[in-house]
Short mmCIF file of C-alpha atoms and ligand atoms in Angstrom, two decimals:
data_model
loop_
_atom_site.label_atom_id
_atom_site.label_comp_id
_atom_site.label_asym_id
_atom_site.label_seq_id
_atom_site.Cartn_x
_atom_site.Cartn_y
_atom_site.Cartn_z
CA MET A 14 -60.58 -27.01 41.69
CA THR A 15 -61.36 -27.76 45.30
CA VAL A 16 -62.10 -25.18 47.92
CA ASP A 17 -58.95 -26.04 49.90
CA GLU A 18 -56.71 -25.40 46.95
CA HIS A 19 -58.04 -21.90 46.49
CA GLU A 20 -58.41 -20.86 50.08
CA GLY A 21 -57.79 -17.10 50.17
CA PRO A 22 -58.38 -14.76 53.11
CA LEU A 23 -61.57 -13.16 51.73
CA PHE A 24 -63.24 -15.62 49.39
CA GLU A 25 -63.47 -19.30 48.57
CA ILE A 26 -64.40 -21.29 45.48
CA LYS A 27 -67.47 -23.50 45.56
CA GLN A 28 -69.42 -25.49 43.04
CA THR A 29 -72.74 -23.94 41.97
CA ALA A 30 -75.80 -25.50 40.35
CA TRP A 31 -76.00 -22.79 37.65
CA GLY A 32 -72.49 -21.89 36.47
CA GLY A 33 -69.72 -24.33 37.42
CA ARG A 34 -67.45 -23.04 40.17
CA ALA A 35 -67.75 -19.51 41.55
CA CYS A 36 -66.25 -17.32 44.31
CA PHE A 37 -68.03 -16.63 47.60
CA ALA A 38 -67.26 -14.16 50.40
CA LYS A 39 -65.96 -15.82 53.58
CA GLU A 40 -66.96 -12.86 55.76
CA ASP A 41 -68.83 -9.55 55.52
CA ILE A 42 -66.63 -7.31 53.34
CA PRO A 43 -67.07 -3.54 52.99
CA LYS A 44 -67.33 -1.62 49.72
CA GLY A 45 -63.91 -0.48 48.45
CA THR A 46 -62.06 -3.63 49.59
CA ARG A 47 -59.53 -5.01 47.15
CA VAL A 48 -60.42 -8.72 47.11
CA LEU A 49 -57.66 -9.63 44.67
CA GLU A 50 -54.62 -7.89 43.22
CA ILE A 51 -52.56 -10.00 40.83
CA ASP A 52 -49.87 -9.93 38.18
CA ASP A 53 -49.22 -13.66 37.87
CA TYR A 54 -50.61 -14.11 34.37
CA THR A 55 -49.80 -17.37 32.59
CA GLY A 56 -49.82 -16.10 29.02
CA SER A 57 -50.39 -12.87 27.14
CA CYS A 58 -50.59 -11.63 23.59
CA VAL A 59 -50.64 -8.24 21.89
CA SER A 60 -52.38 -8.51 18.53
CA TYR A 61 -50.29 -8.11 15.39
CA GLU A 62 -51.92 -4.82 14.48
CA PHE A 63 -50.83 -3.25 17.80
CA ARG A 64 -47.43 -4.93 18.15
CA LYS A 65 -45.40 -1.70 17.89
CA GLU A 66 -47.86 0.50 19.79
CA VAL A 67 -48.11 -1.42 23.06
CA CYS A 68 -45.37 -1.83 25.69
CA CYS A 69 -44.84 -5.56 26.05
CA TYR A 70 -43.99 -5.14 29.74
CA CYS A 71 -46.58 -2.75 31.22
CA TYR A 72 -49.07 -2.84 28.30
CA ALA A 73 -49.17 0.95 27.99
CA TYR A 74 -50.61 2.17 24.68
CA SER A 75 -48.93 4.84 22.54
CA TYR A 76 -52.06 6.02 20.68
CA GLY A 77 -50.91 4.86 17.27
CA LYS A 78 -47.23 5.80 17.54
CA THR A 79 -44.41 3.25 17.53
CA MET A 80 -43.01 2.68 21.02
CA LYS A 81 -39.70 4.43 21.69
CA PHE A 82 -37.66 1.39 22.74
CA LYS A 83 -37.16 -1.76 20.70
CA LEU A 84 -35.30 -4.68 22.26
CA ASP A 85 -31.67 -4.09 21.32
CA LYS A 86 -28.93 -6.49 20.32
CA THR A 87 -26.41 -5.43 23.00
CA SER A 88 -28.78 -6.16 25.91
CA VAL A 89 -29.58 -9.57 24.46
CA GLU A 90 -25.91 -10.36 23.91
CA SER A 91 -25.12 -9.67 27.56
CA LEU A 92 -28.11 -11.82 28.62
CA ILE A 93 -26.77 -14.65 26.47
CA GLN A 94 -23.34 -14.30 28.09
CA MET A 95 -24.89 -14.43 31.57
CA SER A 96 -27.11 -17.40 30.72
CA ASN A 97 -24.03 -19.33 29.68
CA ARG A 98 -25.86 -21.40 27.10
CA LYS A 99 -25.88 -21.72 23.36
CA ILE A 100 -28.67 -19.71 21.71
CA ASP A 101 -30.23 -20.68 18.42
CA ILE A 102 -30.43 -17.19 16.88
CA ASN A 103 -28.20 -15.33 14.46
CA MET A 104 -27.23 -12.26 16.50
CA LYS A 105 -25.75 -10.52 13.44
CA LYS A 106 -29.28 -10.32 12.05
CA PHE A 107 -31.12 -9.78 15.37
CA GLN A 108 -34.51 -8.18 14.67
CA GLY A 109 -35.66 -7.29 18.20
CA ALA A 110 -37.85 -10.38 18.82
CA GLY A 111 -40.94 -8.28 18.09
CA LEU A 112 -40.62 -6.60 21.51
CA TRP A 113 -41.22 -2.88 22.04
CA PHE A 114 -41.22 -0.96 25.33
CA CYS A 115 -42.51 2.41 26.50
CA SER A 116 -39.42 3.16 28.63
CA GLU A 117 -35.94 1.95 29.50
CA GLU A 118 -37.29 0.97 32.92
CA CYS A 119 -39.87 -1.40 31.39
CA CYS A 120 -37.21 -2.88 29.10
CA GLY A 121 -34.85 -3.31 32.08
CA GLU A 122 -37.55 -4.99 34.21
CA PHE A 123 -38.47 -7.29 31.32
CA LEU A 124 -34.84 -8.36 30.89
CA HIS A 125 -34.68 -9.21 34.58
CA LEU A 126 -37.53 -11.74 34.41
CA PRO A 127 -36.23 -15.24 35.24
CA ASN A 128 -34.89 -17.17 32.21
CA ILE A 129 -36.24 -14.49 29.89
CA ILE A 130 -33.69 -15.44 27.26
CA ASP A 131 -35.82 -18.56 26.60
CA LEU A 132 -38.74 -16.40 25.53
CA ILE A 133 -36.65 -13.90 23.56
CA GLU A 134 -35.01 -16.73 21.65
CA SER A 135 -38.36 -18.28 20.70
CA TYR A 136 -39.92 -14.94 19.73
CA GLU A 137 -36.92 -14.07 17.55
CA ILE A 138 -36.96 -17.43 15.77
CA LEU A 139 -40.69 -17.07 15.10
CA LEU A 140 -40.28 -13.51 13.86
CA THR A 141 -37.40 -14.38 11.52
CA SER A 142 -39.36 -17.29 10.10
CA PHE A 143 -42.50 -15.18 9.67
CA HIS A 144 -40.57 -12.38 7.96
CA SER A 145 -38.82 -14.78 5.62
CA MET A 146 -42.02 -16.49 4.45
CA LEU A 147 -42.11 -16.02 0.70
CA LYS A 148 -45.84 -15.59 0.76
CA ARG A 149 -48.15 -14.95 3.69
CA HIS A 150 -51.33 -16.79 4.24
CA ASN A 151 -54.00 -14.82 2.43
CA SER A 152 -57.63 -15.26 3.24
CA ASP A 153 -59.43 -17.32 0.66
CA ASP A 154 -63.18 -17.01 1.19
CA ASP A 155 -64.06 -20.30 -0.55
CA LYS A 156 -61.49 -22.26 1.42
CA GLU A 157 -62.57 -20.63 4.69
CA ALA A 158 -66.22 -21.36 3.97
CA GLU A 159 -65.29 -25.00 3.33
CA LEU A 160 -63.26 -25.28 6.56
CA ASN A 161 -66.07 -23.61 8.48
CA SER A 162 -68.75 -25.96 7.15
CA VAL A 163 -67.51 -29.00 9.08
CA THR A 164 -69.75 -30.20 11.90
CA ILE A 165 -67.61 -30.48 15.00
CA SER A 166 -67.79 -33.05 17.77
CA LYS A 167 -65.38 -33.97 20.56
CA GLU A 168 -64.47 -37.11 18.58
CA ILE A 169 -63.46 -35.05 15.54
CA ILE A 170 -61.21 -32.79 17.63
CA ASP A 171 -59.67 -35.76 19.48
CA SER A 172 -59.08 -37.56 16.21
CA GLN A 173 -57.22 -34.56 14.72
CA TRP A 174 -54.88 -34.43 17.73
CA ASP A 175 -54.48 -38.20 17.71
CA LYS A 176 -53.29 -38.03 14.10
CA ILE A 177 -50.88 -35.22 14.94
CA THR A 178 -49.45 -37.16 17.88
CA LYS A 179 -49.29 -40.58 16.27
CA SER A 180 -48.41 -39.66 12.73
CA TRP A 181 -47.31 -36.06 12.09
CA ILE A 182 -44.91 -35.76 15.07
CA LEU A 183 -43.34 -39.14 14.26
CA SER A 184 -42.85 -38.18 10.63
CA ILE A 185 -41.24 -34.86 11.62
CA GLU A 186 -38.93 -36.57 14.09
CA LYS A 187 -37.60 -38.75 11.25
CA ILE A 188 -36.54 -35.69 9.23
CA LYS A 189 -33.16 -33.99 9.83
CA SER A 190 -33.60 -30.71 11.77
CA SER A 191 -32.29 -28.64 8.85
CA LYS A 192 -34.93 -30.13 6.52
CA ARG A 193 -37.86 -29.66 8.92
CA LEU A 194 -38.22 -26.04 7.88
CA ASN A 195 -39.56 -27.28 4.55
CA LYS A 196 -42.57 -28.64 6.45
CA LEU A 197 -43.50 -25.27 7.96
CA PRO A 198 -47.08 -24.23 7.23
CA VAL A 199 -47.73 -20.81 5.73
CA ILE A 200 -49.29 -18.81 8.56
CA SER A 201 -51.40 -15.68 8.85
CA GLU A 202 -50.82 -12.70 11.17
CA ASP A 203 -53.41 -14.11 13.56
CA GLU A 204 -51.72 -17.50 13.59
CA TYR A 205 -48.36 -15.79 14.20
CA SER A 206 -49.87 -13.88 17.17
CA CYS A 207 -51.32 -17.11 18.51
CA CYS A 208 -47.85 -18.74 18.21
CA ARG A 209 -46.52 -15.89 20.37
CA PHE A 210 -49.33 -16.38 22.91
CA VAL A 211 -48.51 -20.09 23.23
CA CYS A 212 -44.77 -19.26 23.58
CA SER A 213 -45.55 -16.75 26.30
CA SER A 214 -47.69 -19.39 28.07
CA LEU A 215 -45.02 -22.10 27.83
CA TYR A 216 -42.41 -19.67 29.15
CA ARG A 217 -44.55 -18.33 32.02
CA LEU A 218 -45.84 -21.77 33.05
CA SER A 219 -42.33 -23.24 33.11
CA ASN A 220 -41.35 -20.59 35.66
CA PHE A 221 -44.10 -21.21 38.24
CA SER A 222 -43.59 -24.01 40.75
CA GLU A 223 -45.92 -26.99 40.26
CA ASP A 224 -47.54 -26.52 43.68
CA SER A 225 -48.07 -22.75 43.38
CA LEU A 226 -51.66 -21.50 43.54
CA THR A 227 -51.25 -19.98 40.07
CA MET A 228 -50.23 -23.32 38.60
CA LYS A 229 -53.00 -25.25 40.35
CA SER A 230 -55.53 -22.64 39.28
CA PHE A 231 -54.27 -22.88 35.69
CA GLN A 232 -54.43 -26.67 35.60
CA HIS A 233 -58.07 -26.64 36.74
CA LEU A 234 -59.27 -23.90 34.38
CA GLN A 235 -62.39 -24.65 32.40
CA SER A 236 -61.72 -25.32 28.70
CA ASN A 237 -64.09 -24.05 26.01
CA GLU A 238 -62.31 -25.93 23.23
CA LEU A 239 -65.42 -27.76 22.02
CA GLU A 240 -67.74 -24.74 22.29
CA LYS A 241 -65.38 -22.40 20.45
CA ILE A 242 -64.36 -24.83 17.69
CA SER A 243 -67.99 -25.89 17.17
CA LYS A 244 -68.82 -22.24 16.50
CA PHE A 245 -65.72 -21.60 14.37
CA PRO A 246 -64.68 -24.96 12.84
CA ILE A 247 -61.87 -23.22 10.94
CA LEU A 248 -60.06 -23.06 14.30
CA LEU A 249 -59.26 -26.75 13.95
CA HIS A 250 -57.10 -25.93 10.94
CA PHE A 251 -55.78 -22.74 12.61
CA GLN A 252 -54.68 -24.65 15.72
CA GLU A 253 -52.97 -27.33 13.64
CA SER A 254 -50.93 -24.66 11.79
CA VAL A 255 -49.95 -22.99 15.07
CA PHE A 256 -48.97 -26.29 16.71
CA ASN A 257 -46.95 -27.48 13.70
CA THR A 258 -45.14 -24.14 13.43
CA LEU A 259 -44.19 -24.23 17.10
CA TYR A 260 -43.20 -27.88 17.02
CA ILE A 261 -40.82 -27.25 14.12
CA LEU A 262 -39.38 -23.93 15.28
CA LEU A 263 -39.23 -23.87 19.07
CA PRO A 264 -35.86 -24.36 20.71
CA ASN A 265 -35.68 -27.14 23.32
CA ASN A 266 -36.05 -24.97 26.42
CA LEU A 267 -39.68 -24.22 25.52
CA LYS A 268 -40.37 -27.13 23.19
CA CYS A 269 -39.88 -29.56 26.07
CA HIS A 270 -43.13 -28.13 27.57
CA LEU A 271 -45.09 -28.37 24.30
CA SER A 272 -47.31 -31.42 23.85
CA THR A 273 -50.66 -31.76 22.13
CA ASP A 274 -52.27 -31.90 25.62
CA SER A 275 -50.52 -28.80 26.98
CA PHE A 276 -51.28 -26.94 23.74
CA ARG A 277 -54.99 -27.86 23.87
CA HIS A 278 -55.30 -26.77 27.50
CA ILE A 279 -53.48 -23.49 26.86
CA LEU A 280 -55.85 -22.55 24.00
CA GLY A 281 -59.02 -24.20 25.38
CA SER A 282 -58.64 -22.37 28.70
CA GLU A 283 -57.80 -19.13 26.92
CA TYR A 284 -61.17 -19.36 25.08
CA ALA A 285 -63.03 -19.63 28.41
CA ASN A 286 -60.99 -17.39 30.66
CA SER A 287 -58.88 -14.74 28.97
CA PHE A 288 -59.24 -11.09 29.93
CA GLY A 289 -58.97 -8.42 27.26
CA LEU A 290 -55.95 -6.12 27.39
CA TRP A 291 -57.78 -2.83 27.16
CA GLN A 292 -56.51 0.69 26.95
CA GLU A 293 -56.65 1.92 30.55
CA ASP A 294 -57.75 5.48 30.39
CA GLU A 295 -60.73 6.01 28.12
CA SER A 296 -64.45 5.55 28.43
CA LEU A 297 -65.69 2.00 27.94
CA GLU A 298 -67.27 2.70 24.55
CA SER A 299 -64.23 4.05 22.73
CA ARG A 300 -61.17 2.37 24.18
CA GLU A 301 -59.06 -0.12 22.22
CA CYS A 302 -58.69 -3.80 23.08
CA TYR A 303 -55.20 -4.63 21.89
CA GLY A 304 -54.67 -8.13 23.15
CA TYR A 305 -55.56 -10.61 25.86
CA TRP A 306 -54.04 -12.35 28.85
CA VAL A 307 -54.86 -15.25 31.13
CA LEU A 308 -54.93 -14.74 34.91
CA PRO A 309 -55.86 -18.12 36.41
CA ARG A 310 -56.34 -16.91 39.99
CA ALA A 311 -58.92 -14.40 38.75
CA SER A 312 -60.64 -16.90 36.48
CA TYR A 313 -63.07 -18.35 39.00
CA PHE A 314 -65.20 -15.21 39.23
CA ASN A 315 -68.45 -15.78 37.36
CA HIS A 316 -70.16 -13.09 35.34
CA SER A 317 -73.08 -11.07 36.68
CA CYS A 318 -75.19 -8.46 34.92
CA ASP A 319 -75.08 -6.59 38.25
CA PRO A 320 -71.53 -7.36 39.43
CA ASN A 321 -70.27 -6.46 42.91
CA ILE A 322 -66.63 -6.32 41.80
CA THR A 323 -65.10 -3.73 39.49
CA LYS A 324 -61.96 -4.92 37.73
CA THR A 325 -59.27 -2.49 36.66
CA ARG A 326 -55.87 -2.96 35.04
CA ASN A 327 -53.01 -0.85 36.34
CA GLY A 328 -50.07 -1.67 34.09
CA ARG A 329 -49.20 -5.33 34.76
CA ILE A 330 -51.51 -5.55 37.76
CA MET A 331 -55.21 -6.44 37.78
CA ASP A 332 -57.24 -5.15 40.71
CA PHE A 333 -60.59 -6.57 41.77
CA ILE A 334 -62.36 -4.10 44.09
CA LEU A 335 -65.81 -4.33 45.71
CA ASN A 336 -68.22 -1.69 44.44
CA ARG A 337 -70.68 -2.31 47.31
CA ASP A 338 -70.83 -4.02 50.72
CA VAL A 339 -71.01 -7.80 50.52
CA LYS A 340 -72.37 -10.25 53.10
CA VAL A 341 -70.72 -13.51 54.12
CA GLY A 342 -71.70 -16.30 51.67
CA GLU A 343 -72.60 -13.86 48.88
CA GLU A 344 -71.21 -14.61 45.42
CA LEU A 345 -68.45 -12.30 44.15
CA SER A 346 -68.90 -11.56 40.48
CA ILE A 347 -67.46 -9.47 37.67
CA ASN A 348 -68.69 -8.09 34.37
CA TYR A 349 -67.35 -10.13 31.41
CA ALA A 350 -68.50 -7.79 28.65
CA GLY A 351 -69.88 -4.28 28.16
CA THR A 352 -73.46 -5.52 28.20
CA LEU A 353 -74.76 -4.26 31.55
CA ASN A 354 -76.99 -1.56 30.08
CA LEU A 355 -78.58 -3.79 27.43
CA PRO A 356 -82.11 -5.20 27.79
CA LEU A 357 -82.44 -8.77 29.11
CA THR A 358 -82.80 -10.59 25.77
CA GLU A 359 -79.84 -8.84 24.14
CA ARG A 360 -77.61 -9.33 27.19
CA ARG A 361 -78.38 -13.02 27.33
CA GLU A 362 -77.91 -13.47 23.59
CA PHE A 363 -74.52 -11.74 23.79
CA MET A 364 -73.33 -14.04 26.59
CA ARG A 365 -74.65 -17.11 24.78
CA ASN A 366 -73.03 -16.24 21.46
CA GLY A 367 -69.75 -14.85 22.75
CA TRP A 368 -69.25 -16.80 25.97
CA PHE A 369 -71.31 -19.97 25.37
CA PHE A 370 -73.46 -19.88 28.52
CA ASP A 371 -76.99 -19.02 29.57
CA CYS A 372 -76.49 -16.36 32.19
CA GLY A 373 -77.72 -17.56 35.57
CA CYS A 374 -76.99 -14.33 37.47
CA GLN A 375 -79.50 -13.00 40.02
CA LYS A 376 -80.41 -10.03 37.83
CA CYS A 377 -81.27 -12.22 34.83
CA LEU A 378 -83.20 -14.69 36.98
CA LYS A 379 -85.24 -11.89 38.52
CA GLU A 380 -85.98 -10.22 35.16
CA LEU A 381 -86.89 -13.61 33.66
CA SER A 382 -89.32 -14.38 36.47
CA ASP A 383 -90.78 -10.85 36.34
CA GLY A 384 -91.50 -11.57 32.66
C1 SAM B 9 -64.05 -17.51 33.63
S1 SAM B 9 -64.94 -18.96 33.87
C2 SAM B 9 -65.59 -18.75 35.49
C3 SAM B 9 -65.37 -19.98 36.33
C4 SAM B 9 -66.16 -21.18 35.90
N1 SAM B 9 -67.51 -21.14 36.47
C5 SAM B 9 -65.44 -22.47 36.26
O1 SAM B 9 -66.02 -23.35 36.90
O2 SAM B 9 -64.27 -22.60 35.88
C6 SAM B 9 -66.30 -18.66 32.78
C7 SAM B 9 -67.31 -19.77 32.70
O3 SAM B 9 -68.11 -19.84 33.89
C8 SAM B 9 -69.48 -20.06 33.59
N2 SAM B 9 -70.23 -18.85 33.97
C9 SAM B 9 -69.71 -17.65 34.30
N3 SAM B 9 -70.67 -16.76 34.64
C10 SAM B 9 -71.85 -17.41 34.50
C11 SAM B 9 -73.20 -17.02 34.66
N4 SAM B 9 -73.55 -15.81 35.03
N5 SAM B 9 -74.16 -17.95 34.41
C12 SAM B 9 -73.83 -19.20 34.01
N6 SAM B 9 -72.57 -19.63 33.84
C13 SAM B 9 -71.57 -18.75 34.08
C14 SAM B 9 -69.55 -20.30 32.10
O4 SAM B 9 -69.44 -21.69 31.86
C15 SAM B 9 -68.32 -19.58 31.59
O5 SAM B 9 -67.84 -20.10 30.38
#
């Protein structure tokens, strides 16, 4: 990502010696200034456990109750009529695409998103397939231990995707569409949620223009594919199941954006950049994290153990507001995790284990040199 491509009014992106690219103030900025306010996420996911308790438009949480409004058949039928294209779902058995809303307004706004029928169609196909699975993937400790014992390298990951591209996809293409369903892997709830995240990403990305800042920011996002899979080798198998499921089930409007490369970047960049979807209104210690989303334009802020930006979610909008005055040239940073009050060693261990980096923030450097 070059500086020019991410030229904003208040900050710019520059390469650092300690933590890849980071954001720097272009002028003196007073405390309280909103340096970024965005809603242009490129993919989101509510975890399976919370699927009925979170509004899929504004991400409001219902404190354990099922949301009042489920996507209804009549609204989808009128969308299909307006879209004037053939849809691959059986409307007589429409199940609501796994979409719940807190209000009619949220449902109405969701239905007005451009080409939203593409996403509803894919979600409904996935849901129907998941519901009709004779058996669900059950965790098998021995098998998981075996899959997690592999030593991962970039070559091993590349070779898996090479095989999928050069062999599995070709073999699937030779099979009649009606018979491809027999090749569907048995997936878990987590794999199903990941399928929905990738669908949401393919849908959102296909609706941004190629030269938009969001798209450029997305394309240049750091990927933590190797770091994450090295720590959890079972993800190699997990990703293969998710890719194969999507390749077999997705209708053309989204499938045309699915390749092994796009899939790897969507997940690899999610591992390095996603923000948690947290309950808005409770204290940090007790609130629920019910999903995650990727906001590429906000993904160039590095972490600091003494951040000068406070990030807050207001419905579908993320706000990044200065919590103190900042001087021109100063780095703008956020808090990645709830670790600010921990002692140095624990903080650094947390960032290393969960985020795969040795924190190079000013506070850590000072405490390290103070001994
Ligand atoms: C959300 S991205 C931030 C932008 C990133 N620096 C880049 O060039 O794309 C998170 C990654 O930035 C780096 N990073 C963020 N904060 C850091 C810090 N305090 N010290 C060292 N590296 C950091 C780590 O590589 C981390 O995985």
